[in-house]
Amino acid sequence: MGVVVQKYGGSSVADAEGIKRVAQRIVDAKKAGNQVVVVVSAMGDTTDELIDLAEQVSPLPPGREMDMLLTAGERISMALLAMAVGNLGHEARSFTGSQAGVITDAAHGKAKIIDVTPGRIRTALDEGAIAIVAGFQGVSQTSKDITTLGRGGSDTTAVALAAALRADVCEIYSDVDGVFTADPRIVPAARKRDRISYDEMLEMAACGAKILHLRCVEYARRYDMPIHVRSSFSLKDGTWITDQRDGDTMEQAIIAGVAHDRSEAKITVVGVPDKVGEAARIFEALADAQINIDMIVQNVSAADTNLTDISFTLPHADGQAAMSALTRIQETVGFASLQYDDQIGKVSLIGAGMRSHPGVTAKFFTSLAEAGINISMISTSEIRISVVVDEAQVDDAVAATHHAFDLDADDVEAVVYGGTGR
Ligand code: ASP
Ligand code: MG
């Protein structure tokens, strides 16, 4: 009997009705002859609501308590789902991440999985039960405290369990039918992809596509675990994410999709002396403050000033810390000033076919120019081009690019079944 791991997101289990609907799907998978393991997220916007609550009682809640609080969201949905499955006449047992053997490091709020020992899940399956596991959580190997894997981390729980249990597939259920060529909330004519490679999906997740957690895709690629992203609201086949190694019979699209991200801000270090070692000093200060930098641009020195400007993007959330870290080294580096801009957005074009198709960049920039969109930063990888634009123009940039690369579907395919988009 094959093992199937299914993960249901918060919008799929937003209320009692949703939980009963999901329970029926789980039972159907079991009846089809599989051993079924389910990973579930917190109901609807529960996690956001718990964060709001925490912020009302403390401006800076300790990570340990925050994780204790947030993991409660998944415990509610796992128990309710187990009851709903039981009510359909099948035995289901719920497990916290810790009980399921998800062992992590001790970094509260962003713990990394270091081992998965799913002994109790195995036993439950062998005894004919359906195992239901709370997503996005584990237990620290060292402190034994409860940890969370970061927002959206249930996807990673699902893939990690699937790999540890040698499942045939990890099915990720959400409120859209799969991975689209753009966010259907912005481009209604976005097209569903039947297949995408791990590499493309990694770039899309890193560039803001919220459909899958980045670490989940990294994990799936490392263990070669096929992911099937699909809707819990329909029976349609979704998008398969695999390494596509032997899939050369199908035509490969040049462009996999257009992703966007509004979660970054831009800092410009103005008037940096143009001499050896200054950039190193700036980025060392940021690294010491644990700040992840994304794009970097160093402008050409103005002819006779011997000064340059260095701009980079980083998560909004790290903006304050980065500005303080840079202010501390202002005198030693000798730069003139700092500028902070959080009204930016990043738009990325992703596709493995770019490697062998010249002219993609030119077409991308032309489509943005025709839409009257100014580009303030550019970065590329082998299979991606990203630009930073004014935040107010992100939607237009996504739509223009999608159109220019003929990605628009003839008929609207994208259905957004639920979720508040929060
Ligand atoms: N409930 C958590 C969140 O909202 C984890 C997840 O849904 O994957 O981020
Ligand atoms: Mg999610």
Short mmCIF file of C-alpha atoms and ligand atoms in Angstrom, two decimals:
data_model
loop_
_atom_site.label_atom_id
_atom_site.label_comp_id
_atom_site.label_asym_id
_atom_site.label_seq_id
_atom_site.Cartn_x
_atom_site.Cartn_y
_atom_site.Cartn_z
CA MET A 1 0.00 0.00 0.00
CA GLY A 2 1.40 3.39 -0.93
CA VAL A 3 1.70 6.27 1.49
CA VAL A 4 0.15 9.57 0.46
CA VAL A 5 0.78 12.75 2.41
CA GLN A 6 -1.86 15.45 2.02
CA LYS A 7 -1.49 18.98 3.35
CA TYR A 8 -4.51 21.24 3.78
CA GLY A 9 -4.04 24.98 4.18
CA GLY A 10 -5.96 27.28 6.47
CA SER A 11 -8.53 28.34 3.90
CA SER A 12 -9.46 24.70 3.26
CA VAL A 13 -10.35 24.19 6.92
CA ALA A 14 -11.64 27.68 7.68
CA ASP A 15 -14.88 26.51 9.32
CA ALA A 16 -16.80 23.39 10.35
CA GLU A 17 -18.16 22.98 6.85
CA GLY A 18 -14.64 23.09 5.39
CA ILE A 19 -13.35 20.60 7.94
CA LYS A 20 -16.13 18.15 7.03
CA ARG A 21 -15.43 18.59 3.33
CA VAL A 22 -11.71 17.93 3.84
CA ALA A 23 -12.51 14.91 6.04
CA GLN A 24 -14.48 13.42 3.16
CA ARG A 25 -11.54 13.88 0.79
CA ILE A 26 -9.22 12.22 3.26
CA VAL A 27 -11.55 9.26 3.60
CA ASP A 28 -11.79 9.01 -0.21
CA ALA A 29 -7.98 8.82 -0.44
CA LYS A 30 -7.98 6.08 2.19
CA LYS A 31 -10.75 4.15 0.40
CA ALA A 32 -8.73 4.38 -2.82
CA GLY A 33 -6.23 2.09 -1.12
CA ASN A 34 -3.65 4.45 0.34
CA GLN A 35 -2.13 4.88 3.75
CA VAL A 36 -2.97 8.51 4.42
CA VAL A 37 -1.05 11.06 6.44
CA VAL A 38 -2.55 14.54 6.66
CA VAL A 39 -0.78 17.74 7.62
CA VAL A 40 -3.08 20.57 8.52
CA SER A 41 -2.71 24.34 9.01
CA ALA A 42 -4.54 26.51 11.48
CA MET A 43 -8.14 27.38 10.58
CA GLY A 44 -8.56 30.43 8.32
CA ASP A 45 -6.73 33.48 9.66
CA THR A 46 -6.16 31.99 13.12
CA THR A 47 -2.38 32.46 13.03
CA ASP A 48 -2.72 36.15 12.16
CA GLU A 49 -5.31 36.61 14.88
CA LEU A 50 -3.07 34.98 17.47
CA ILE A 51 -0.18 37.25 16.42
CA ASP A 52 -2.47 40.30 16.78
CA LEU A 53 -3.46 39.13 20.25
CA ALA A 54 0.15 38.64 21.31
CA GLU A 55 1.03 42.12 20.14
CA GLN A 56 -1.77 43.53 22.24
CA VAL A 57 -0.34 42.09 25.45
CA SER A 58 3.35 42.61 24.73
CA PRO A 59 5.25 44.77 22.25
CA LEU A 60 7.98 42.16 21.85
CA PRO A 61 6.66 38.72 22.78
CA PRO A 62 9.41 36.20 23.60
CA GLY A 63 9.98 33.67 20.80
CA ARG A 64 9.38 30.69 23.05
CA GLU A 65 5.95 31.87 24.14
CA MET A 66 5.07 33.04 20.64
CA ASP A 67 5.71 29.53 19.31
CA MET A 68 3.70 27.99 22.14
CA LEU A 69 0.83 30.31 21.21
CA LEU A 70 0.93 29.86 17.44
CA THR A 71 1.21 26.07 17.51
CA ALA A 72 -2.13 26.04 19.31
CA GLY A 73 -3.79 27.07 16.03
CA GLU A 74 -2.76 23.84 14.32
CA ARG A 75 -3.72 21.77 17.35
CA ILE A 76 -7.27 23.04 17.07
CA SER A 77 -7.60 22.08 13.42
CA MET A 78 -5.88 18.69 13.77
CA ALA A 79 -8.19 17.57 16.57
CA LEU A 80 -11.34 18.81 14.82
CA LEU A 81 -10.28 17.13 11.59
CA ALA A 82 -9.62 13.85 13.39
CA MET A 83 -13.10 14.03 14.91
CA ALA A 84 -14.67 14.76 11.53
CA VAL A 85 -12.89 11.78 9.95
CA GLY A 86 -13.96 9.61 12.87
CA ASN A 87 -17.51 10.68 12.28
CA LEU A 88 -17.27 9.23 8.76
CA GLY A 89 -16.44 5.86 10.25
CA HIS A 90 -12.65 5.84 9.87
CA GLU A 91 -10.15 5.97 12.66
CA ALA A 92 -7.98 9.09 12.71
CA ARG A 93 -5.34 10.03 15.29
CA SER A 94 -3.98 13.53 15.62
CA PHE A 95 -0.38 14.31 16.54
CA THR A 96 1.47 17.51 17.35
CA GLY A 97 4.65 18.14 15.40
CA SER A 98 6.65 16.97 18.38
CA GLN A 99 4.66 13.71 18.65
CA ALA A 100 5.09 13.17 14.92
CA GLY A 101 8.87 13.30 15.35
CA VAL A 102 9.60 16.65 13.71
CA ILE A 103 12.89 17.58 15.36
CA THR A 104 14.21 21.09 14.78
CA ASP A 105 16.93 23.46 15.89
CA ALA A 106 16.08 25.97 18.61
CA ALA A 107 15.48 29.06 16.44
CA HIS A 108 12.01 30.14 17.55
CA GLY A 109 9.83 31.47 14.74
CA LYS A 110 12.11 30.14 12.03
CA ALA A 111 13.27 26.72 13.16
CA LYS A 112 14.87 24.36 10.67
CA ILE A 113 14.01 20.69 10.57
CA ILE A 114 17.08 18.61 11.41
CA ASP A 115 15.50 15.17 11.67
CA VAL A 116 12.15 13.45 11.25
CA THR A 117 11.45 10.31 13.30
CA PRO A 118 7.86 9.44 12.51
CA GLY A 119 7.63 6.26 14.62
CA ARG A 120 4.20 7.02 15.98
CA ILE A 121 2.89 7.91 12.52
CA ARG A 122 4.16 4.59 11.15
CA THR A 123 2.45 2.72 13.96
CA ALA A 124 -0.82 4.56 13.38
CA LEU A 125 -0.68 3.72 9.66
CA ASP A 126 0.22 0.09 10.31
CA GLU A 127 -2.78 -0.17 12.61
CA GLY A 128 -5.02 1.10 9.83
CA ALA A 129 -5.55 4.60 11.15
CA ILE A 130 -5.26 7.90 9.33
CA ALA A 131 -2.59 10.13 10.89
CA ILE A 132 -3.30 13.84 11.20
CA VAL A 133 -0.32 16.02 12.00
CA ALA A 134 -0.20 19.65 13.10
CA GLY A 135 1.73 21.62 10.52
CA PHE A 136 4.53 24.17 10.87
CA GLN A 137 5.82 22.98 14.22
CA GLY A 138 8.37 20.76 15.85
CA VAL A 139 10.41 20.37 18.98
CA SER A 140 13.95 21.59 19.53
CA GLN A 141 16.53 18.85 19.86
CA THR A 142 18.48 20.84 22.42
CA SER A 143 16.04 22.91 24.48
CA LYS A 144 13.07 20.51 24.07
CA ASP A 145 10.91 23.59 23.57
CA ILE A 146 8.17 23.75 20.96
CA THR A 147 9.23 25.58 17.82
CA THR A 148 7.62 26.86 14.62
CA LEU A 149 9.09 26.72 11.13
CA GLY A 150 8.07 30.22 10.00
CA ARG A 151 4.93 31.46 8.28
CA GLY A 152 3.60 29.02 5.71
CA GLY A 153 5.73 26.26 7.22
CA SER A 154 3.08 23.52 7.06
CA ASP A 155 4.09 22.86 3.47
CA THR A 156 7.56 22.03 4.73
CA THR A 157 6.18 19.75 7.44
CA ALA A 158 4.27 17.86 4.75
CA VAL A 159 7.26 17.35 2.44
CA ALA A 160 9.54 16.43 5.34
CA LEU A 161 7.08 13.79 6.54
CA ALA A 162 6.54 12.55 3.00
CA ALA A 163 10.29 12.10 2.55
CA ALA A 164 10.72 10.38 5.92
CA LEU A 165 7.81 8.01 5.19
CA ARG A 166 8.93 7.46 1.59
CA ALA A 167 5.54 8.53 0.35
CA ASP A 168 4.61 8.28 -3.33
CA VAL A 169 3.54 11.90 -3.46
CA CYS A 170 3.05 14.95 -1.30
CA GLU A 171 -0.25 16.63 -2.17
CA ILE A 172 -0.54 20.26 -1.14
CA TYR A 173 -4.15 21.44 -1.09
CA SER A 174 -5.03 25.10 -1.13
CA ASP A 175 -7.73 27.41 -2.46
CA VAL A 176 -6.47 27.62 -6.05
CA ASP A 177 -6.20 24.86 -8.64
CA GLY A 178 -2.42 24.79 -8.82
CA VAL A 179 0.54 26.95 -9.74
CA PHE A 180 -0.47 29.73 -12.12
CA THR A 181 1.58 31.80 -14.52
CA ALA A 182 0.82 34.81 -12.27
CA ASP A 183 -1.28 35.51 -9.20
CA PRO A 184 -4.86 35.09 -10.47
CA ARG A 185 -5.92 37.82 -8.07
CA ILE A 186 -3.92 40.24 -10.26
CA VAL A 187 -4.11 38.55 -13.66
CA PRO A 188 -7.51 36.86 -14.05
CA ALA A 189 -6.30 35.30 -17.33
CA ALA A 190 -3.41 33.52 -15.60
CA ARG A 191 -2.94 29.98 -16.82
CA LYS A 192 -2.48 26.87 -14.72
CA ARG A 193 0.81 25.05 -15.26
CA ASP A 194 0.51 21.26 -15.47
CA ARG A 195 4.16 20.77 -14.58
CA ILE A 196 6.96 22.90 -13.21
CA SER A 197 10.50 21.92 -12.28
CA TYR A 198 11.85 22.22 -8.74
CA ASP A 199 14.28 24.89 -9.95
CA GLU A 200 11.55 27.05 -11.45
CA MET A 201 9.33 26.60 -8.41
CA LEU A 202 12.23 27.55 -6.13
CA GLU A 203 12.75 30.80 -8.01
CA MET A 204 9.01 31.50 -7.97
CA ALA A 205 8.75 30.89 -4.23
CA ALA A 206 11.84 33.01 -3.57
CA CYS A 207 10.36 35.80 -5.70
CA GLY A 208 7.15 36.06 -3.73
CA ALA A 209 4.79 33.45 -5.22
CA LYS A 210 2.94 32.49 -2.06
CA ILE A 211 1.66 29.16 -3.28
CA LEU A 212 4.44 27.15 -1.61
CA HIS A 213 6.87 27.74 1.22
CA LEU A 214 10.41 28.13 -0.14
CA ARG A 215 11.93 25.58 2.21
CA CYS A 216 9.32 23.02 1.24
CA VAL A 217 10.50 23.17 -2.37
CA GLU A 218 14.16 22.97 -1.33
CA TYR A 219 13.32 19.94 0.75
CA ALA A 220 11.37 18.28 -2.06
CA ARG A 221 14.21 18.83 -4.49
CA ARG A 222 16.76 17.40 -2.09
CA TYR A 223 14.69 14.24 -1.53
CA ASP A 224 13.24 14.12 -5.03
CA MET A 225 9.72 14.10 -3.61
CA PRO A 226 7.06 14.93 -6.22
CA ILE A 227 4.64 17.62 -5.07
CA HIS A 228 1.13 17.89 -6.45
CA VAL A 229 -0.33 21.34 -5.77
CA ARG A 230 -4.10 21.32 -6.13
CA SER A 231 -7.36 22.71 -4.81
CA SER A 232 -9.30 21.14 -1.97
CA PHE A 233 -12.41 22.72 -3.47
CA SER A 234 -12.34 20.89 -6.81
CA LEU A 235 -11.34 17.51 -8.18
CA LYS A 236 -9.18 18.95 -10.96
CA ASP A 237 -5.64 17.80 -11.46
CA GLY A 238 -3.32 20.53 -10.24
CA THR A 239 0.35 21.27 -10.90
CA TRP A 240 3.06 18.63 -10.56
CA ILE A 241 6.41 19.82 -9.30
CA THR A 242 9.14 17.35 -10.15
CA ASP A 243 12.68 17.40 -11.45
CA GLN A 244 11.33 16.81 -14.99
CA ARG A 245 14.49 14.89 -15.75
CA ASP A 246 12.80 12.30 -17.91
CA GLY A 247 9.88 14.47 -18.91
CA ASP A 248 11.38 15.76 -22.11
CA THR A 249 8.46 14.51 -24.15
CA MET A 250 6.36 17.42 -23.06
CA GLU A 251 7.13 20.81 -24.48
CA GLN A 252 8.87 23.03 -22.06
CA ALA A 253 7.47 26.51 -21.75
CA ILE A 254 10.03 29.29 -22.07
CA ILE A 255 8.42 31.17 -19.26
CA ALA A 256 7.06 29.35 -16.23
CA GLY A 257 5.46 32.43 -14.75
CA VAL A 258 5.59 35.98 -13.42
CA ALA A 259 6.00 36.39 -9.67
CA HIS A 260 5.77 39.52 -7.56
CA ASP A 261 6.75 40.51 -4.07
CA ARG A 262 5.73 43.53 -2.03
CA SER A 263 7.49 42.48 1.14
CA GLU A 264 10.82 44.17 0.48
CA ALA A 265 12.20 47.63 1.09
CA LYS A 266 15.16 49.42 -0.45
CA ILE A 267 18.03 51.15 1.33
CA THR A 268 20.44 53.45 -0.47
CA VAL A 269 23.78 54.28 1.09
CA VAL A 270 24.54 57.67 -0.43
CA GLY A 271 28.02 59.02 -1.09
CA VAL A 272 30.20 56.02 -0.27
CA PRO A 273 33.92 56.78 -0.83
CA ASP A 274 34.95 54.89 -3.96
CA LYS A 275 37.77 52.82 -2.51
CA VAL A 276 38.65 49.22 -1.80
CA GLY A 277 36.86 47.55 1.10
CA GLU A 278 33.90 49.89 1.61
CA ALA A 279 31.26 47.54 0.25
CA ALA A 280 32.72 44.74 2.36
CA ARG A 281 32.39 46.86 5.49
CA ILE A 282 28.79 47.78 4.73
CA PHE A 283 27.66 44.23 4.04
CA GLU A 284 29.60 42.83 6.99
CA ALA A 285 27.71 45.17 9.29
CA LEU A 286 24.45 43.92 7.80
CA ALA A 287 25.49 40.28 8.05
CA ASP A 288 26.43 40.77 11.71
CA ALA A 289 22.90 42.06 12.27
CA GLN A 290 21.56 38.82 10.66
CA ILE A 291 19.97 40.66 7.76
CA ASN A 292 19.30 38.89 4.50
CA ILE A 293 20.08 41.04 1.50
CA ASP A 294 18.38 40.41 -1.81
CA MET A 295 19.32 42.64 -4.76
CA ILE A 296 22.33 44.94 -4.77
CA VAL A 297 23.15 47.77 -7.14
CA GLN A 298 26.21 49.96 -7.00
CA ASN A 299 25.84 53.00 -9.17
CA VAL A 300 28.65 54.22 -11.39
CA SER A 301 30.84 56.79 -9.68
CA ALA A 302 29.98 60.30 -10.64
CA ALA A 303 32.86 61.58 -12.75
CA ASP A 304 34.92 63.60 -10.30
CA THR A 305 33.36 63.08 -6.89
CA ASN A 306 34.95 59.71 -6.18
CA LEU A 307 31.74 58.73 -4.49
CA THR A 308 29.28 55.97 -5.30
CA ASP A 309 25.78 55.07 -4.14
CA ILE A 310 25.01 51.52 -3.09
CA SER A 311 21.38 50.35 -3.05
CA PHE A 312 20.05 47.02 -1.87
CA THR A 313 16.74 45.41 -1.03
CA LEU A 314 15.84 43.53 2.12
CA PRO A 315 12.69 42.33 3.92
CA HIS A 316 10.57 45.20 5.31
CA ALA A 317 10.76 43.53 8.68
CA ASP A 318 14.53 43.99 8.81
CA GLY A 319 14.45 47.66 7.76
CA GLN A 320 14.83 49.18 11.21
CA ALA A 321 17.67 46.87 12.23
CA ALA A 322 19.53 47.51 8.98
CA MET A 323 19.25 51.29 9.29
CA SER A 324 20.61 51.14 12.87
CA ALA A 325 23.48 48.85 11.89
CA LEU A 326 24.46 51.17 9.04
CA THR A 327 24.16 54.32 11.13
CA ARG A 328 26.66 52.82 13.57
CA ILE A 329 29.32 52.53 10.84
CA GLN A 330 28.56 55.85 9.12
CA GLU A 331 31.66 57.56 10.47
CA THR A 332 34.12 54.74 9.83
CA VAL A 333 32.87 54.21 6.28
CA GLY A 334 32.39 57.92 5.72
CA PHE A 335 29.23 57.80 3.63
CA ALA A 336 26.99 60.87 3.41
CA SER A 337 23.52 59.59 4.27
CA LEU A 338 20.98 56.76 4.17
CA GLN A 339 17.68 56.59 2.30
CA TYR A 340 14.92 54.15 3.14
CA ASP A 341 12.12 53.35 0.71
CA ASP A 342 9.46 50.79 1.47
CA GLN A 343 7.19 51.76 -1.43
CA ILE A 344 8.78 49.27 -3.80
CA GLY A 345 7.86 45.95 -5.33
CA LYS A 346 9.74 43.26 -7.16
CA VAL A 347 8.49 41.65 -10.36
CA SER A 348 10.24 38.52 -11.64
CA LEU A 349 10.03 36.56 -14.84
CA ILE A 350 10.94 32.90 -14.35
CA GLY A 351 11.56 30.08 -16.79
CA ALA A 352 14.13 27.39 -17.46
CA GLY A 353 13.68 27.99 -21.19
CA MET A 354 15.30 31.42 -20.83
CA ARG A 355 18.70 29.76 -20.87
CA SER A 356 18.34 28.91 -24.53
CA HIS A 357 16.10 31.73 -25.77
CA PRO A 358 17.75 35.06 -26.51
CA GLY A 359 15.67 38.21 -26.38
CA VAL A 360 13.69 37.44 -23.24
CA THR A 361 15.24 40.34 -21.34
CA ALA A 362 14.65 42.81 -24.16
CA LYS A 363 11.01 41.78 -24.44
CA PHE A 364 10.53 42.04 -20.68
CA PHE A 365 11.97 45.56 -20.53
CA THR A 366 10.06 46.66 -23.63
CA SER A 367 6.77 45.50 -22.14
CA LEU A 368 7.48 47.45 -18.96
CA ALA A 369 8.48 50.55 -20.92
CA GLU A 370 5.31 50.39 -23.00
CA ALA A 371 3.29 50.22 -19.80
CA GLY A 372 5.10 53.36 -18.57
CA ILE A 373 6.88 51.55 -15.75
CA ASN A 374 10.25 52.76 -14.54
CA ILE A 375 12.79 50.17 -13.41
CA SER A 376 14.94 51.06 -10.41
CA MET A 377 16.96 47.85 -9.95
CA ILE A 378 17.64 44.72 -11.96
CA SER A 379 19.00 41.32 -11.04
CA THR A 380 19.20 38.03 -12.89
CA SER A 381 19.93 34.35 -12.48
CA GLU A 382 20.18 31.69 -15.15
CA ILE A 383 16.43 31.19 -15.16
CA ARG A 384 15.10 34.49 -13.77
CA ILE A 385 15.05 38.24 -14.35
CA SER A 386 13.83 40.49 -11.54
CA VAL A 387 13.18 44.20 -11.50
CA VAL A 388 12.32 46.58 -8.70
CA VAL A 389 9.55 49.05 -9.52
CA ASP A 390 7.34 51.50 -7.69
CA GLU A 391 4.98 49.57 -5.43
CA ALA A 392 1.94 51.23 -6.99
CA GLN A 393 2.93 49.85 -10.41
CA VAL A 394 3.44 46.22 -9.42
CA ASP A 395 0.04 45.03 -10.65
CA ASP A 396 0.47 46.80 -13.99
CA ALA A 397 3.96 45.39 -14.39
CA VAL A 398 2.79 41.84 -13.74
CA ALA A 399 -0.13 42.17 -16.15
CA ALA A 400 1.97 43.79 -18.90
CA THR A 401 4.65 41.12 -18.68
CA HIS A 402 2.16 38.29 -18.59
CA HIS A 403 0.52 39.66 -21.71
CA ALA A 404 3.78 40.34 -23.56
CA PHE A 405 4.87 36.72 -23.18
CA ASP A 406 1.53 35.40 -24.43
CA LEU A 407 0.75 33.76 -21.15
CA ASP A 408 -2.86 34.94 -21.03
CA ALA A 409 -5.35 32.09 -21.29
CA ASP A 410 -8.20 32.40 -23.79
CA ASP A 411 -10.77 31.57 -21.18
CA VAL A 412 -10.42 32.42 -17.54
CA GLU A 413 -9.09 29.26 -15.88
CA ALA A 414 -8.24 30.58 -12.47
CA VAL A 415 -10.81 30.17 -9.75
CA VAL A 416 -10.01 31.45 -6.30
CA TYR A 417 -12.21 29.34 -4.08
CA GLY A 418 -11.60 30.78 -0.67
CA GLY A 419 -9.29 32.62 1.64
CA THR A 420 -9.15 36.25 2.58
CA GLY A 421 -5.74 36.73 1.02
CA ARG A 422 -4.47 37.85 4.38
N1 ASP B 1 -0.60 28.51 10.19
C1 ASP B 1 0.73 28.90 9.81
C2 ASP B 1 0.69 30.20 9.04
O1 ASP B 1 -0.38 30.77 8.84
C3 ASP B 1 1.45 27.85 9.06
C4 ASP B 1 0.86 27.47 7.73
O2 ASP B 1 -0.28 27.76 7.44
O3 ASP B 1 1.57 26.85 6.95
O4 ASP B 1 1.69 30.69 8.63
MG MG B 2 0.46 28.33 2.87
#
